[in-house]
Coordinates of C-alpha atoms in Angstrom, one line a residue:
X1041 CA 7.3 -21.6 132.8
X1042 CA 8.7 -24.4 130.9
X1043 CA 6.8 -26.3 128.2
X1044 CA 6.5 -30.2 128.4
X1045 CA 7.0 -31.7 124.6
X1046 CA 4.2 -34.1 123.9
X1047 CA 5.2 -37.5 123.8
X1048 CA 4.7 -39.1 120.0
X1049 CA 3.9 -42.3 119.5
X1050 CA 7.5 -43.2 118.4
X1051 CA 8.9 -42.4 121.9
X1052 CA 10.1 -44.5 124.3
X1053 CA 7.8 -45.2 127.1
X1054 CA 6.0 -48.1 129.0
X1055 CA 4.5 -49.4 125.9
X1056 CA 7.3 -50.0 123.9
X1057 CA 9.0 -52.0 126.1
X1058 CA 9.8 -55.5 125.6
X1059 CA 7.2 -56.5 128.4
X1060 CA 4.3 -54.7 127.0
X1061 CA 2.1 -57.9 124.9
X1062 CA 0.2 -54.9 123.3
X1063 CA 3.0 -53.9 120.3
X1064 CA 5.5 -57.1 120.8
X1065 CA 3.7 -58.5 117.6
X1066 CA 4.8 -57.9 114.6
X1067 CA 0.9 -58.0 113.1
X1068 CA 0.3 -55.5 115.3
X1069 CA 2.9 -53.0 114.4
X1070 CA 1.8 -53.7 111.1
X1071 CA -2.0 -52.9 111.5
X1072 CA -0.7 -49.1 113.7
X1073 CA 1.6 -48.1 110.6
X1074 CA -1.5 -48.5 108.1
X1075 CA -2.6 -45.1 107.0
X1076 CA -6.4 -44.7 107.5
X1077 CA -8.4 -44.6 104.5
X1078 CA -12.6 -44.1 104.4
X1079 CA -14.3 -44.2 101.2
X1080 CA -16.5 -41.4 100.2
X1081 CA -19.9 -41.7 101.4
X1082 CA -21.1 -40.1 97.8
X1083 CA -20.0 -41.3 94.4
X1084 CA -19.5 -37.8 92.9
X1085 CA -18.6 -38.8 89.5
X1086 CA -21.3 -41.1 88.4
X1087 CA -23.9 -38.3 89.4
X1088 CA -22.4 -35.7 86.6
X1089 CA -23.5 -35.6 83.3
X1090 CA -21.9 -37.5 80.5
X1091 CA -21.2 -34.2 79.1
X1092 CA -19.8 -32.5 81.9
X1093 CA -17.2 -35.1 82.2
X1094 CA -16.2 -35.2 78.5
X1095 CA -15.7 -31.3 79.2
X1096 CA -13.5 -32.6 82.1
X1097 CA -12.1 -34.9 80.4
X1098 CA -11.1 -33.3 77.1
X1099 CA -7.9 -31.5 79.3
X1100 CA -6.4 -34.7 79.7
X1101 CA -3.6 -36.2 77.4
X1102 CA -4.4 -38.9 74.9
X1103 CA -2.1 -41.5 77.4
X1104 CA -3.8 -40.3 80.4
X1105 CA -7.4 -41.3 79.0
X1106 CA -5.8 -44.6 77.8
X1107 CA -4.9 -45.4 81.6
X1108 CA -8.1 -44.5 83.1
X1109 CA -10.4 -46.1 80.6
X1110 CA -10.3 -49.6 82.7
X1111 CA -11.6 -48.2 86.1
X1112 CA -14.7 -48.1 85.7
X1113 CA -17.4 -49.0 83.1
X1114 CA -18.4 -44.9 83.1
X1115 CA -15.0 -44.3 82.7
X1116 CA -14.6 -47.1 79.5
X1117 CA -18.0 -45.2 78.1
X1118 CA -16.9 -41.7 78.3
X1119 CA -13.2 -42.2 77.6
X1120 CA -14.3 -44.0 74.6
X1121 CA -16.5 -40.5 73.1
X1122 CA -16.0 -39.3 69.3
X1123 CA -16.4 -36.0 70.3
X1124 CA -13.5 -36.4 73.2
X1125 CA -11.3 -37.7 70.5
X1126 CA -12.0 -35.3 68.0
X1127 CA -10.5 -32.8 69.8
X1128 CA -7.4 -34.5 69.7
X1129 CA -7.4 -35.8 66.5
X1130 CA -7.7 -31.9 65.0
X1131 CA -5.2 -30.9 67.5
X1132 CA -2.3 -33.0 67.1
X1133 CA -3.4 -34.4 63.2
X1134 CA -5.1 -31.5 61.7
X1135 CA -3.5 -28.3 62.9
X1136 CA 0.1 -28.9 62.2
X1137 CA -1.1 -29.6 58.7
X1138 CA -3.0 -26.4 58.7
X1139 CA -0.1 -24.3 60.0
X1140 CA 1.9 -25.4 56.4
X1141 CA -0.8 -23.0 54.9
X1142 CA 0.8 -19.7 54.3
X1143 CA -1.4 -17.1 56.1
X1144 CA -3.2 -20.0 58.1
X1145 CA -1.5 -18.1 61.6
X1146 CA -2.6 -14.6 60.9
X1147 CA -6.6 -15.7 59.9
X1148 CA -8.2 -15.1 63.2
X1149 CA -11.0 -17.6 61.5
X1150 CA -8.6 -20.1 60.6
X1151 CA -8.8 -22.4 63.8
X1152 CA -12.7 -23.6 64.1
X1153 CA -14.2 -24.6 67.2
X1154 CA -14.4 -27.9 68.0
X1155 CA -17.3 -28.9 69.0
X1156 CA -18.8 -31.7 71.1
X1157 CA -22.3 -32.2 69.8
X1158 CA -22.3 -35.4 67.6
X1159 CA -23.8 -33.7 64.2
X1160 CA -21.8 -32.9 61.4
X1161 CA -23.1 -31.3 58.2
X1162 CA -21.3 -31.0 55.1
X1163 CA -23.4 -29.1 52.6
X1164 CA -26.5 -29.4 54.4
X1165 CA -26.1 -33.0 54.6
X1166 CA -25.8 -35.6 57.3
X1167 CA -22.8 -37.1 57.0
X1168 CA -22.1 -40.5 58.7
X1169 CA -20.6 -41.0 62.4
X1170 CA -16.8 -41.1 62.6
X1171 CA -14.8 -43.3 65.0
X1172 CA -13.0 -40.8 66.0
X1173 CA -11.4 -42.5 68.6
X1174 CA -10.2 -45.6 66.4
X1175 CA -9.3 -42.5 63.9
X1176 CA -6.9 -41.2 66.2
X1177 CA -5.5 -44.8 67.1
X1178 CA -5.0 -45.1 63.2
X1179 CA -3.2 -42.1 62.5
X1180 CA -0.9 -42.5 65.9
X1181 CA 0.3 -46.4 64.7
X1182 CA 1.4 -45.4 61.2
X1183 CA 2.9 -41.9 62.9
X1184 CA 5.2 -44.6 65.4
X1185 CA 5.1 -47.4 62.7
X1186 CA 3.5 -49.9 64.8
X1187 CA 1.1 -52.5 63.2
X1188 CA 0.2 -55.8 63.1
X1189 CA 1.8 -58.8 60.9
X1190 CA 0.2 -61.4 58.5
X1191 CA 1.2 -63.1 55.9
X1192 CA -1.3 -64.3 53.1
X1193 CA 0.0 -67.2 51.1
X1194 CA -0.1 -66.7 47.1
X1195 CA 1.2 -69.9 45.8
X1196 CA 1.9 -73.4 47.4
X1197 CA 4.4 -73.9 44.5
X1198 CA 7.2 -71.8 43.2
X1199 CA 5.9 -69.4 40.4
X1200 CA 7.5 -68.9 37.4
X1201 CA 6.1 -65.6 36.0
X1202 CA 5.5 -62.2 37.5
X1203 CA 3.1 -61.6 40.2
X1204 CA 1.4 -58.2 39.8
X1205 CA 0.1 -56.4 43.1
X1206 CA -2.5 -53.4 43.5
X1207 CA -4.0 -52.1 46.8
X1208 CA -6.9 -49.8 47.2
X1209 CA -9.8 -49.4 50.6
X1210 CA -9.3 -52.7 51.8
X1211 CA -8.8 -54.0 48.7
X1212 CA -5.6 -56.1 47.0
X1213 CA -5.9 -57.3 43.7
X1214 CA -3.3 -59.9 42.5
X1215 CA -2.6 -60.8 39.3
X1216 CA -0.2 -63.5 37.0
X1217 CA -0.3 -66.4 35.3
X1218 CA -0.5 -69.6 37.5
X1219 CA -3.9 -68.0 39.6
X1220 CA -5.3 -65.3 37.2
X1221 CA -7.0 -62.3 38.2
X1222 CA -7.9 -62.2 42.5
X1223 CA -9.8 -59.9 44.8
X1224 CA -8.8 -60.2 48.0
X1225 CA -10.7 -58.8 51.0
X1226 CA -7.7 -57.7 53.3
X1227 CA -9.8 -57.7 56.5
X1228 CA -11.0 -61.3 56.4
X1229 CA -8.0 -62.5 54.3
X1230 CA -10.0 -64.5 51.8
X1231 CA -10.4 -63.7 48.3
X1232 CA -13.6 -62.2 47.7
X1233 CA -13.4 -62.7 43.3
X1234 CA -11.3 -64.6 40.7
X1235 CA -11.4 -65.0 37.0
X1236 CA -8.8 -66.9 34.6
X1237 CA -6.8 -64.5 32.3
X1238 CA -6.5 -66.4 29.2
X1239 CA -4.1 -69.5 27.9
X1240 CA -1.0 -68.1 27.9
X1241 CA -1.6 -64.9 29.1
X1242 CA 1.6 -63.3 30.9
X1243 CA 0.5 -60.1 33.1
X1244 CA 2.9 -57.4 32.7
X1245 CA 2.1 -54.3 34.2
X1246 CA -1.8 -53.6 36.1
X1247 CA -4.0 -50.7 37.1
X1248 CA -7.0 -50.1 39.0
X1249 CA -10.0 -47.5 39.0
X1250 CA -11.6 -46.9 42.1
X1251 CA -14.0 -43.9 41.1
X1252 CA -17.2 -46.6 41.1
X1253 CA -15.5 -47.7 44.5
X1254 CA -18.5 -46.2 46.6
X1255 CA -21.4 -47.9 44.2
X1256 CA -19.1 -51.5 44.8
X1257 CA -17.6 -51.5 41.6
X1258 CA -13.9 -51.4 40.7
X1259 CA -12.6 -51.6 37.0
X1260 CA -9.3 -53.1 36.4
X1261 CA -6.9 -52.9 33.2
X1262 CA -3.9 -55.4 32.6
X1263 CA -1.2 -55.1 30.3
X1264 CA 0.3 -57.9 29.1
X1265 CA 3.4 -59.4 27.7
X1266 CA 2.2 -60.4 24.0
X1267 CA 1.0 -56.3 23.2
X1268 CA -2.7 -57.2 24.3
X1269 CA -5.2 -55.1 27.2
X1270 CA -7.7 -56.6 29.5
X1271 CA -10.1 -54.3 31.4
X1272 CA -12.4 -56.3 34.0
X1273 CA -15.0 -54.8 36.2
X1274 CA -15.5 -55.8 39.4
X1275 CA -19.2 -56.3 41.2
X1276 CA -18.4 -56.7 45.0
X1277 CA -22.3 -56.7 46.0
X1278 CA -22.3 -60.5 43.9
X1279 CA -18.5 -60.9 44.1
X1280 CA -17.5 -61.4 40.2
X1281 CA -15.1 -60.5 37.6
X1282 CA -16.5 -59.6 34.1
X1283 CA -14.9 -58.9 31.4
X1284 CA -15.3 -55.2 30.0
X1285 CA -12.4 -55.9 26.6
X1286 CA -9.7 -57.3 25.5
X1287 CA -7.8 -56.3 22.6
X1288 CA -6.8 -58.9 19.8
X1289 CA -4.6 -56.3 18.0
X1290 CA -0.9 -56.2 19.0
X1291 CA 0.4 -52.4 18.6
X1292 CA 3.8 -53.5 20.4
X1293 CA 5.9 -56.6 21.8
X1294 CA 4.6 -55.6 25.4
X1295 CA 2.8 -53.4 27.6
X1296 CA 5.0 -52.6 30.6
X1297 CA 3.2 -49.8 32.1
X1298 CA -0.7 -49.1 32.4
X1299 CA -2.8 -46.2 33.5
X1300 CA -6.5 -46.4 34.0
X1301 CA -9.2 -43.3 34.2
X1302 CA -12.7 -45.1 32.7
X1303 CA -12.8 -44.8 30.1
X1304 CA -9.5 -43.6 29.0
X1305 CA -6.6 -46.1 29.1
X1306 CA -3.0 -45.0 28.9
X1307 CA -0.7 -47.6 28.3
X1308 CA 3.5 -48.1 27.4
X1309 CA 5.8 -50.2 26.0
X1310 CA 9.1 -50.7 26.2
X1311 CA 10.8 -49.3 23.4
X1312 CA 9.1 -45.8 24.2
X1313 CA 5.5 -46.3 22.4
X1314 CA 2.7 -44.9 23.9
X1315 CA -1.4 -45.3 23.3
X1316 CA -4.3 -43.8 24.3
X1317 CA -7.3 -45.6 24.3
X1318 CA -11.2 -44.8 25.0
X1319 CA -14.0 -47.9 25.8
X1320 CA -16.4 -45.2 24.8
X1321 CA -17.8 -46.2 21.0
X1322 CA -15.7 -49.3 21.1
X1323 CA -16.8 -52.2 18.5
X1324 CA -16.9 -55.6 19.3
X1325 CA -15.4 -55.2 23.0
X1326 CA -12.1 -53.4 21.3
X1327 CA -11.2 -50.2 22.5
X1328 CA -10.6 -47.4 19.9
X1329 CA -7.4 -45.5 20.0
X1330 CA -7.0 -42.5 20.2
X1331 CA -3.5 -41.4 19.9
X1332 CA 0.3 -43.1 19.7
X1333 CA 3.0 -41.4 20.5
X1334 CA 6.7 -42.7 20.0
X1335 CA 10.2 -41.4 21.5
X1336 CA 13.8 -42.6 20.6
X1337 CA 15.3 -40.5 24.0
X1338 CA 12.9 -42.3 26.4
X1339 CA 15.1 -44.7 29.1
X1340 CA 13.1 -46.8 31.7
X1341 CA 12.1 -46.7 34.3
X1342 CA 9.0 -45.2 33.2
X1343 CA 5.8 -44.0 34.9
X1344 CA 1.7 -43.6 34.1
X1345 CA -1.0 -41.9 35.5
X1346 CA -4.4 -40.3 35.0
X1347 CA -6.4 -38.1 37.2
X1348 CA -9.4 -36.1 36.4
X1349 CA -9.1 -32.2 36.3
X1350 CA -12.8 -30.6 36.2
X1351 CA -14.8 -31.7 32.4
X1352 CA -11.2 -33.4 31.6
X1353 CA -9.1 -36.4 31.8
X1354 CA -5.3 -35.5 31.9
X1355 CA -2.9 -38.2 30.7
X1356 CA 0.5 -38.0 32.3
X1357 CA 3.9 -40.1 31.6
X1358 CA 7.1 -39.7 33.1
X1359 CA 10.3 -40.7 32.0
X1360 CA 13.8 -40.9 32.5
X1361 CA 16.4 -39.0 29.6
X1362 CA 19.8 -38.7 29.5
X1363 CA 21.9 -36.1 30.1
X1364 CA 25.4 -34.7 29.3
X1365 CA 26.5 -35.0 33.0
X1366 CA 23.8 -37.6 34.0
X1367 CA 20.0 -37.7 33.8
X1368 CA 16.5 -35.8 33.9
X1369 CA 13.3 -36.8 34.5
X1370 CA 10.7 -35.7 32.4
X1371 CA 6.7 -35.4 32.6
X1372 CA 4.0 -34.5 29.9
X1373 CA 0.4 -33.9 30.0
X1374 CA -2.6 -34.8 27.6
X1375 CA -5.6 -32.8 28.2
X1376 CA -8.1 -35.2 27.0
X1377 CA -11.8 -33.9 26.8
X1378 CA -15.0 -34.4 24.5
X1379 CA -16.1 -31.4 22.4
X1380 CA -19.9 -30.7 21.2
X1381 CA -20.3 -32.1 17.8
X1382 CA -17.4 -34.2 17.9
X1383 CA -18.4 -37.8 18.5
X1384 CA -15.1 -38.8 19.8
X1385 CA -12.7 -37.5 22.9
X1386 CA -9.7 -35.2 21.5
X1387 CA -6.3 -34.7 22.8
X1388 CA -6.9 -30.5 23.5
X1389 CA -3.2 -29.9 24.6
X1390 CA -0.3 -31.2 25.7
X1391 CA 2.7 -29.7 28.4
X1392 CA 5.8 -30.8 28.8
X1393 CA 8.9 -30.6 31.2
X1394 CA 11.9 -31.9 32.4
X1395 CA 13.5 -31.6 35.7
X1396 CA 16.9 -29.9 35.5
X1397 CA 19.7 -32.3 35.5
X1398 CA 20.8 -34.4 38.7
X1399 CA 24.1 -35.3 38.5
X1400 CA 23.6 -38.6 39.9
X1401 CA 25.5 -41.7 38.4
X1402 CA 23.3 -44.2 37.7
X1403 CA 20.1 -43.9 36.5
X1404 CA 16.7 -44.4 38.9
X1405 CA 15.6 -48.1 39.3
X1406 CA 11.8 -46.9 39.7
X1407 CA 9.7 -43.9 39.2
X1408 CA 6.0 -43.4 40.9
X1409 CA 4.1 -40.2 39.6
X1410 CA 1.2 -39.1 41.2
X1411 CA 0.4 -35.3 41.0
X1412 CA 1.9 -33.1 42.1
X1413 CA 4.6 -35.7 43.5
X1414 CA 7.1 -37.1 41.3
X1415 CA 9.3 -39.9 43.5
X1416 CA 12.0 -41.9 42.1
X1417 CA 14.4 -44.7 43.9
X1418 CA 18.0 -44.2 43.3
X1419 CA 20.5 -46.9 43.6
X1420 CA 22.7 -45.8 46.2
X1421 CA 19.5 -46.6 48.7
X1422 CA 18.0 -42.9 48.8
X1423 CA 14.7 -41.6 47.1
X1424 CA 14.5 -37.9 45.0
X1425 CA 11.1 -36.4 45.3
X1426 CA 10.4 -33.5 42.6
X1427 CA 7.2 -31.4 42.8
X1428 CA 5.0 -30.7 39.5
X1429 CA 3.3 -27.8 39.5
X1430 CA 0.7 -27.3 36.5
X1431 CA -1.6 -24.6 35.2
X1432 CA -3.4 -24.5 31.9
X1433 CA -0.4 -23.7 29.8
X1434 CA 2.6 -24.7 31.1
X1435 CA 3.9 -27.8 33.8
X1436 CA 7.3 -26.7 35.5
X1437 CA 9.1 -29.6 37.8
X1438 CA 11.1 -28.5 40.8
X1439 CA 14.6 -29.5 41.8
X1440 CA 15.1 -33.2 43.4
X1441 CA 15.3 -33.3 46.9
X1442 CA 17.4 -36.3 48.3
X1443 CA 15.8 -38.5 50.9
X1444 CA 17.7 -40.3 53.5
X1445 CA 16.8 -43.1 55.9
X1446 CA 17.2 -46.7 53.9
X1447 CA 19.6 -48.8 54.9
X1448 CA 20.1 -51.3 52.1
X1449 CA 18.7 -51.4 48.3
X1450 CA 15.0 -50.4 48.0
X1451 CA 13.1 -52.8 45.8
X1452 CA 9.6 -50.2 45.3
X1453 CA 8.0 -47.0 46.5
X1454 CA 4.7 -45.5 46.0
X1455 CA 3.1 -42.2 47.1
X1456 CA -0.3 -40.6 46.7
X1457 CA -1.6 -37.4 46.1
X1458 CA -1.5 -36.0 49.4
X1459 CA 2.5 -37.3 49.8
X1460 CA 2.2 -40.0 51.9
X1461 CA 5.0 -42.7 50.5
X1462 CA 5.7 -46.4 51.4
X1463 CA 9.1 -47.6 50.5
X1464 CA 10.1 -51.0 51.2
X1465 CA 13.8 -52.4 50.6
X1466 CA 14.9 -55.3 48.5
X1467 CA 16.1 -57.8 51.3
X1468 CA 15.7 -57.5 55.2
X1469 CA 12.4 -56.3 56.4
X1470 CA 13.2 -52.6 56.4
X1471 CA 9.6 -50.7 55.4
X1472 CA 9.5 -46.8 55.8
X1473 CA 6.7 -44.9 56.2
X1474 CA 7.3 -41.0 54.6
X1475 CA 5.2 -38.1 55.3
X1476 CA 6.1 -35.3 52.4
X1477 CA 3.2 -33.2 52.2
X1478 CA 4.4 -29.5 52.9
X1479 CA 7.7 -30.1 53.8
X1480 CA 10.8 -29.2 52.4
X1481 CA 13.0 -32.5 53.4
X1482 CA 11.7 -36.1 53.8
X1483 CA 10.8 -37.5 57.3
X1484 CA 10.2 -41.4 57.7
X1485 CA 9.1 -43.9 60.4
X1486 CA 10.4 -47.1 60.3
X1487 CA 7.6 -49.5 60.4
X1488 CA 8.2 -51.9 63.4
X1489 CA 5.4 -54.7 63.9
X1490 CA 4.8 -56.3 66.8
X1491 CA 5.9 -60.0 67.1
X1492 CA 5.3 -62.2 69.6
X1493 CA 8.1 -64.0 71.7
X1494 CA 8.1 -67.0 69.4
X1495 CA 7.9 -64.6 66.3
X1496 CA 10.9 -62.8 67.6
X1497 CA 12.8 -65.7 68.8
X1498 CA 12.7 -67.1 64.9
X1499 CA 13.0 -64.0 62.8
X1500 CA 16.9 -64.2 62.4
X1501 CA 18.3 -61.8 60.0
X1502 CA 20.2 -64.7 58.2
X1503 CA 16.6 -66.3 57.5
X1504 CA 15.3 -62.4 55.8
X1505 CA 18.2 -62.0 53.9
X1506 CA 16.7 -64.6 51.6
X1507 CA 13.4 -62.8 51.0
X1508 CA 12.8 -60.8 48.5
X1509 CA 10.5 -57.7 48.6
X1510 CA 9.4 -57.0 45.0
X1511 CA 6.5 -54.5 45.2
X1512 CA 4.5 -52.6 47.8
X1513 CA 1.1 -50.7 48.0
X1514 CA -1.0 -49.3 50.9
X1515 CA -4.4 -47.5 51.7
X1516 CA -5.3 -46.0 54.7
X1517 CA -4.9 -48.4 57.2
X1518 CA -2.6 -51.0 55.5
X1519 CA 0.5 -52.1 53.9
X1520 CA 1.3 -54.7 51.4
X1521 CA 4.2 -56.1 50.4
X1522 CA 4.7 -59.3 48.0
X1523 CA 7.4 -61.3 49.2
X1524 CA 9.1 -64.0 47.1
X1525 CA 11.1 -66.7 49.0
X1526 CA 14.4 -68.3 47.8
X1527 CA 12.4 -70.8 46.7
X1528 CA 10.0 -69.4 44.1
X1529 CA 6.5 -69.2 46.5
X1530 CA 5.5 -65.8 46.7
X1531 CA 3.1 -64.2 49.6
X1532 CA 1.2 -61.3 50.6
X1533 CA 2.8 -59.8 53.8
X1534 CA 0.0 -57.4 55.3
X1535 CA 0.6 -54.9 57.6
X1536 CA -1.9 -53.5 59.4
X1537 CA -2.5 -50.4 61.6
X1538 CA -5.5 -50.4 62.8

């Protein structure tokens, strides 16, 4: 018994002959080869509970979420939950960090849930609600060096003197002659605060303390060419500048470097003088000093800073020596702290230490100390980080390691205390993000904004080469860099991530 073969609707037969008006029709072949689709008679999804689907949801990938976010208004709602991106967040920001711990593998504890209920307690307080979503975005543009460009103009007319740049939560403060003493709110772009610095006043060097930050206060000392100090404090609740001091007493031909820990001021010249002043029990808006030191082996670049370390105020400088086959850098510590029955602060001790020597011709161009990380530009486009490690008694620096990755001179580098670092290069428009925290050799991002076609179409590297990048800062979500044309005008170029 033989089996027929059913016919399939692709065979020949009577129907798809040229004769048959049924299928001679193009539209009609069309309609046939449409595949058959019926929507479900139930919407499924919208029936679950948002906290089903966030469960759901939280095994997708961070570009997955992106994509689906625009189908739906549920799906815009729930892609868009803290808790969802929390989970990321700690998993691709938090735990690699964690895994630098030594031990952090082997504590069975070390890994905490993460959790999707919205509370969050830190010492049995509430704290406040965390965009955890705009958190991740954040930390993902400066990882890929993607951000957005602005440019804030500082001065219609070419300036003579030296424009002074600070950045700090949102904040840029701007100082030199011409404009005085600015605020500037870097969200809105406007300045938010201005005073006048004197007649003749040349700025030399600034600093800013941002421990009041969270009450709206932010103190401010400036350093300036003729020996003198200014220290301002800041009310951002009534936007105003007051002054806090200003020194009429000339201990040196110039300040060049500042340091500011209210209400200890630190402060350099340039012949290797240094002074340590308190506002505390100061007479007629002069501060009192407290100690001067003076060295005839100190070279510039130099570097000042001051950080608080439990009941005490440590007073660091670092410094650049020479060598028999090159140069050193070298760090020392003032332990500054007030002692019952003493009505004035003391200097309790003092460290010192010097990094063994590099070998490098040419000395650095820049230094940047913040503890533990000691980061200084090098002329043949490359960056040495040391690490200072401190204890009570002693204060040890590490070899240099050498970072690669610029291209052409670099103008100014900064770094925090966690070893994030921001180097920018003297012409071009190369910025470089570095990430140095636990890690024994330096990895940058290039930051790459995004331009627009016309943008793009008109930044030529002919027209950049005449720029020149003199000093950078950053917080967490933005960079700053002061740019002086070939010209003389000078703006604020502000890149940010968000």
């Amino acid at each position: 018994m033989h089996l027929k073969r059913r016919r399939s609707s692709s065979s020949p037969g009577p129907s798809s002959t040229p004769d048959a008006t049924t299928s001679s029709t193009p539209q009609h072949r069309r309609k046939r080869a449409r595949p058959y689709y019926e929507p479900p008679l139930h919407d499924l999804i919208s029936q679950l509970p948002a906290e089903l689907l966030v469960r759901i949801l939280s095994n997708l990938p961070e570009s997955t979420l992106i994509s689906i976010a625009p189908v739906s208004k549920l799906f815009h709602r729930v892609t868009s939950d803290a808790q969802l991106w929390r989970g990321h967040y700690y998993r691709r920001f938090i735990l690699p960090r964690a895994h630098l711990i030594p031990g952090f593998r082997k504590s069975p504890t070390a890994v905490p849930t993460v959790s999707t209920s919205p509370r969050k307690k830190s010492g049995g307080k509430e704290q406040e609600s965390v965009d955890w979503k705009n958190a991740y975005k954040l930390l993902h543009n400066w990882a890929r060096g993607r951000c957005e460009v602005d440019e804030l103009e500082l001065h219609q007319q070419p300036n003579t003197g030296k424009t002074l740049v600070k950045v700090v939560e949102g904040l840029a403060i701007t100082a030199d002659a011409a404009s005085g003493l600015i605020i500037w709110d870097l969200r809105t772009r406007l300045p938010v605060a201005r005073t006048k610095l004197g007649h003749d006043a040349r700025p030399m060097c600034l600093a800013v303390d941002e421990e009041a930050l969270s009450e709206g206060e932010v103190d401010i000392a400036v350093g300036f060419g003729d020996g003198t100090l200014g220290v301002w404090k800041t009310d951002l609740e009534r936007n105003c500048l007051v002054l806090t001091c200003r020194t009429t007493e000339k201990k040196c031909s110039g300040i060049e470097g500042v340091a500011y820990c209210h209400p200890f001021i630190l402060a350099a010249s340039g012949k290797g003088q240094i002074f340590l002043y308190t506002l505390d029990h100061s007479k007629h808006h002069q501060p009192h000093l407290l100690r001067s030191l003076r060295s005839q082996t100190v070279r510039s670049p130099t570097a000042l800073s001051m950080r608080r370390v439990g009941v005490s105020v440590v007073a660091s400088m670092a410094y650049t020596i020479d060598t028999i086959d090159g140069w050193s850098l070298g760090v020392q510590d003032l332990d500054i702290m007030s002692r019952p029955g003493h009505i004035l602060p003391e200097v309790v001790h003092s460290r010192v230490a010097h990094s063994p020597s590099s070998g490098i011709a040419g000395r650095p161009r820049g230094l940047c100390y913040s503890h533990p990380y000691l980061l200084a530009t090098l002329p043949d486009n490359t960056l040495l980080l040391h690490l200072c490690t401190a204890t009570a008694a002693k204060l040890t620096i590490s070899p240099g390691i050498r970072l690669w990755g610029h291209t052409s001179g670099i103008s100014d580098a900064e770094i925090t205390t966690r070893g994030k670092a921001v180097s920018v290069s003297a012409k071009g428009n190369e910025i470089r993000v570095w990430e140095l925290e636990g890690r024994l050799g330096g990895r940058s991002i290039e930051v790459r904004p995004r331009l627009s076609d016309k943008e793009a179409a008109t930044s030529t590297v002919g027209v950049l080469d005449q720029e020149m990048k003199n000093k950078v800062g950053f917080d967490e979500e933005m960079v700053i860099v002061l740019k002086e044309q070939s010209d003389g005008r000078e703006s604020l170029m502000v890149y940010d991530f968000r």
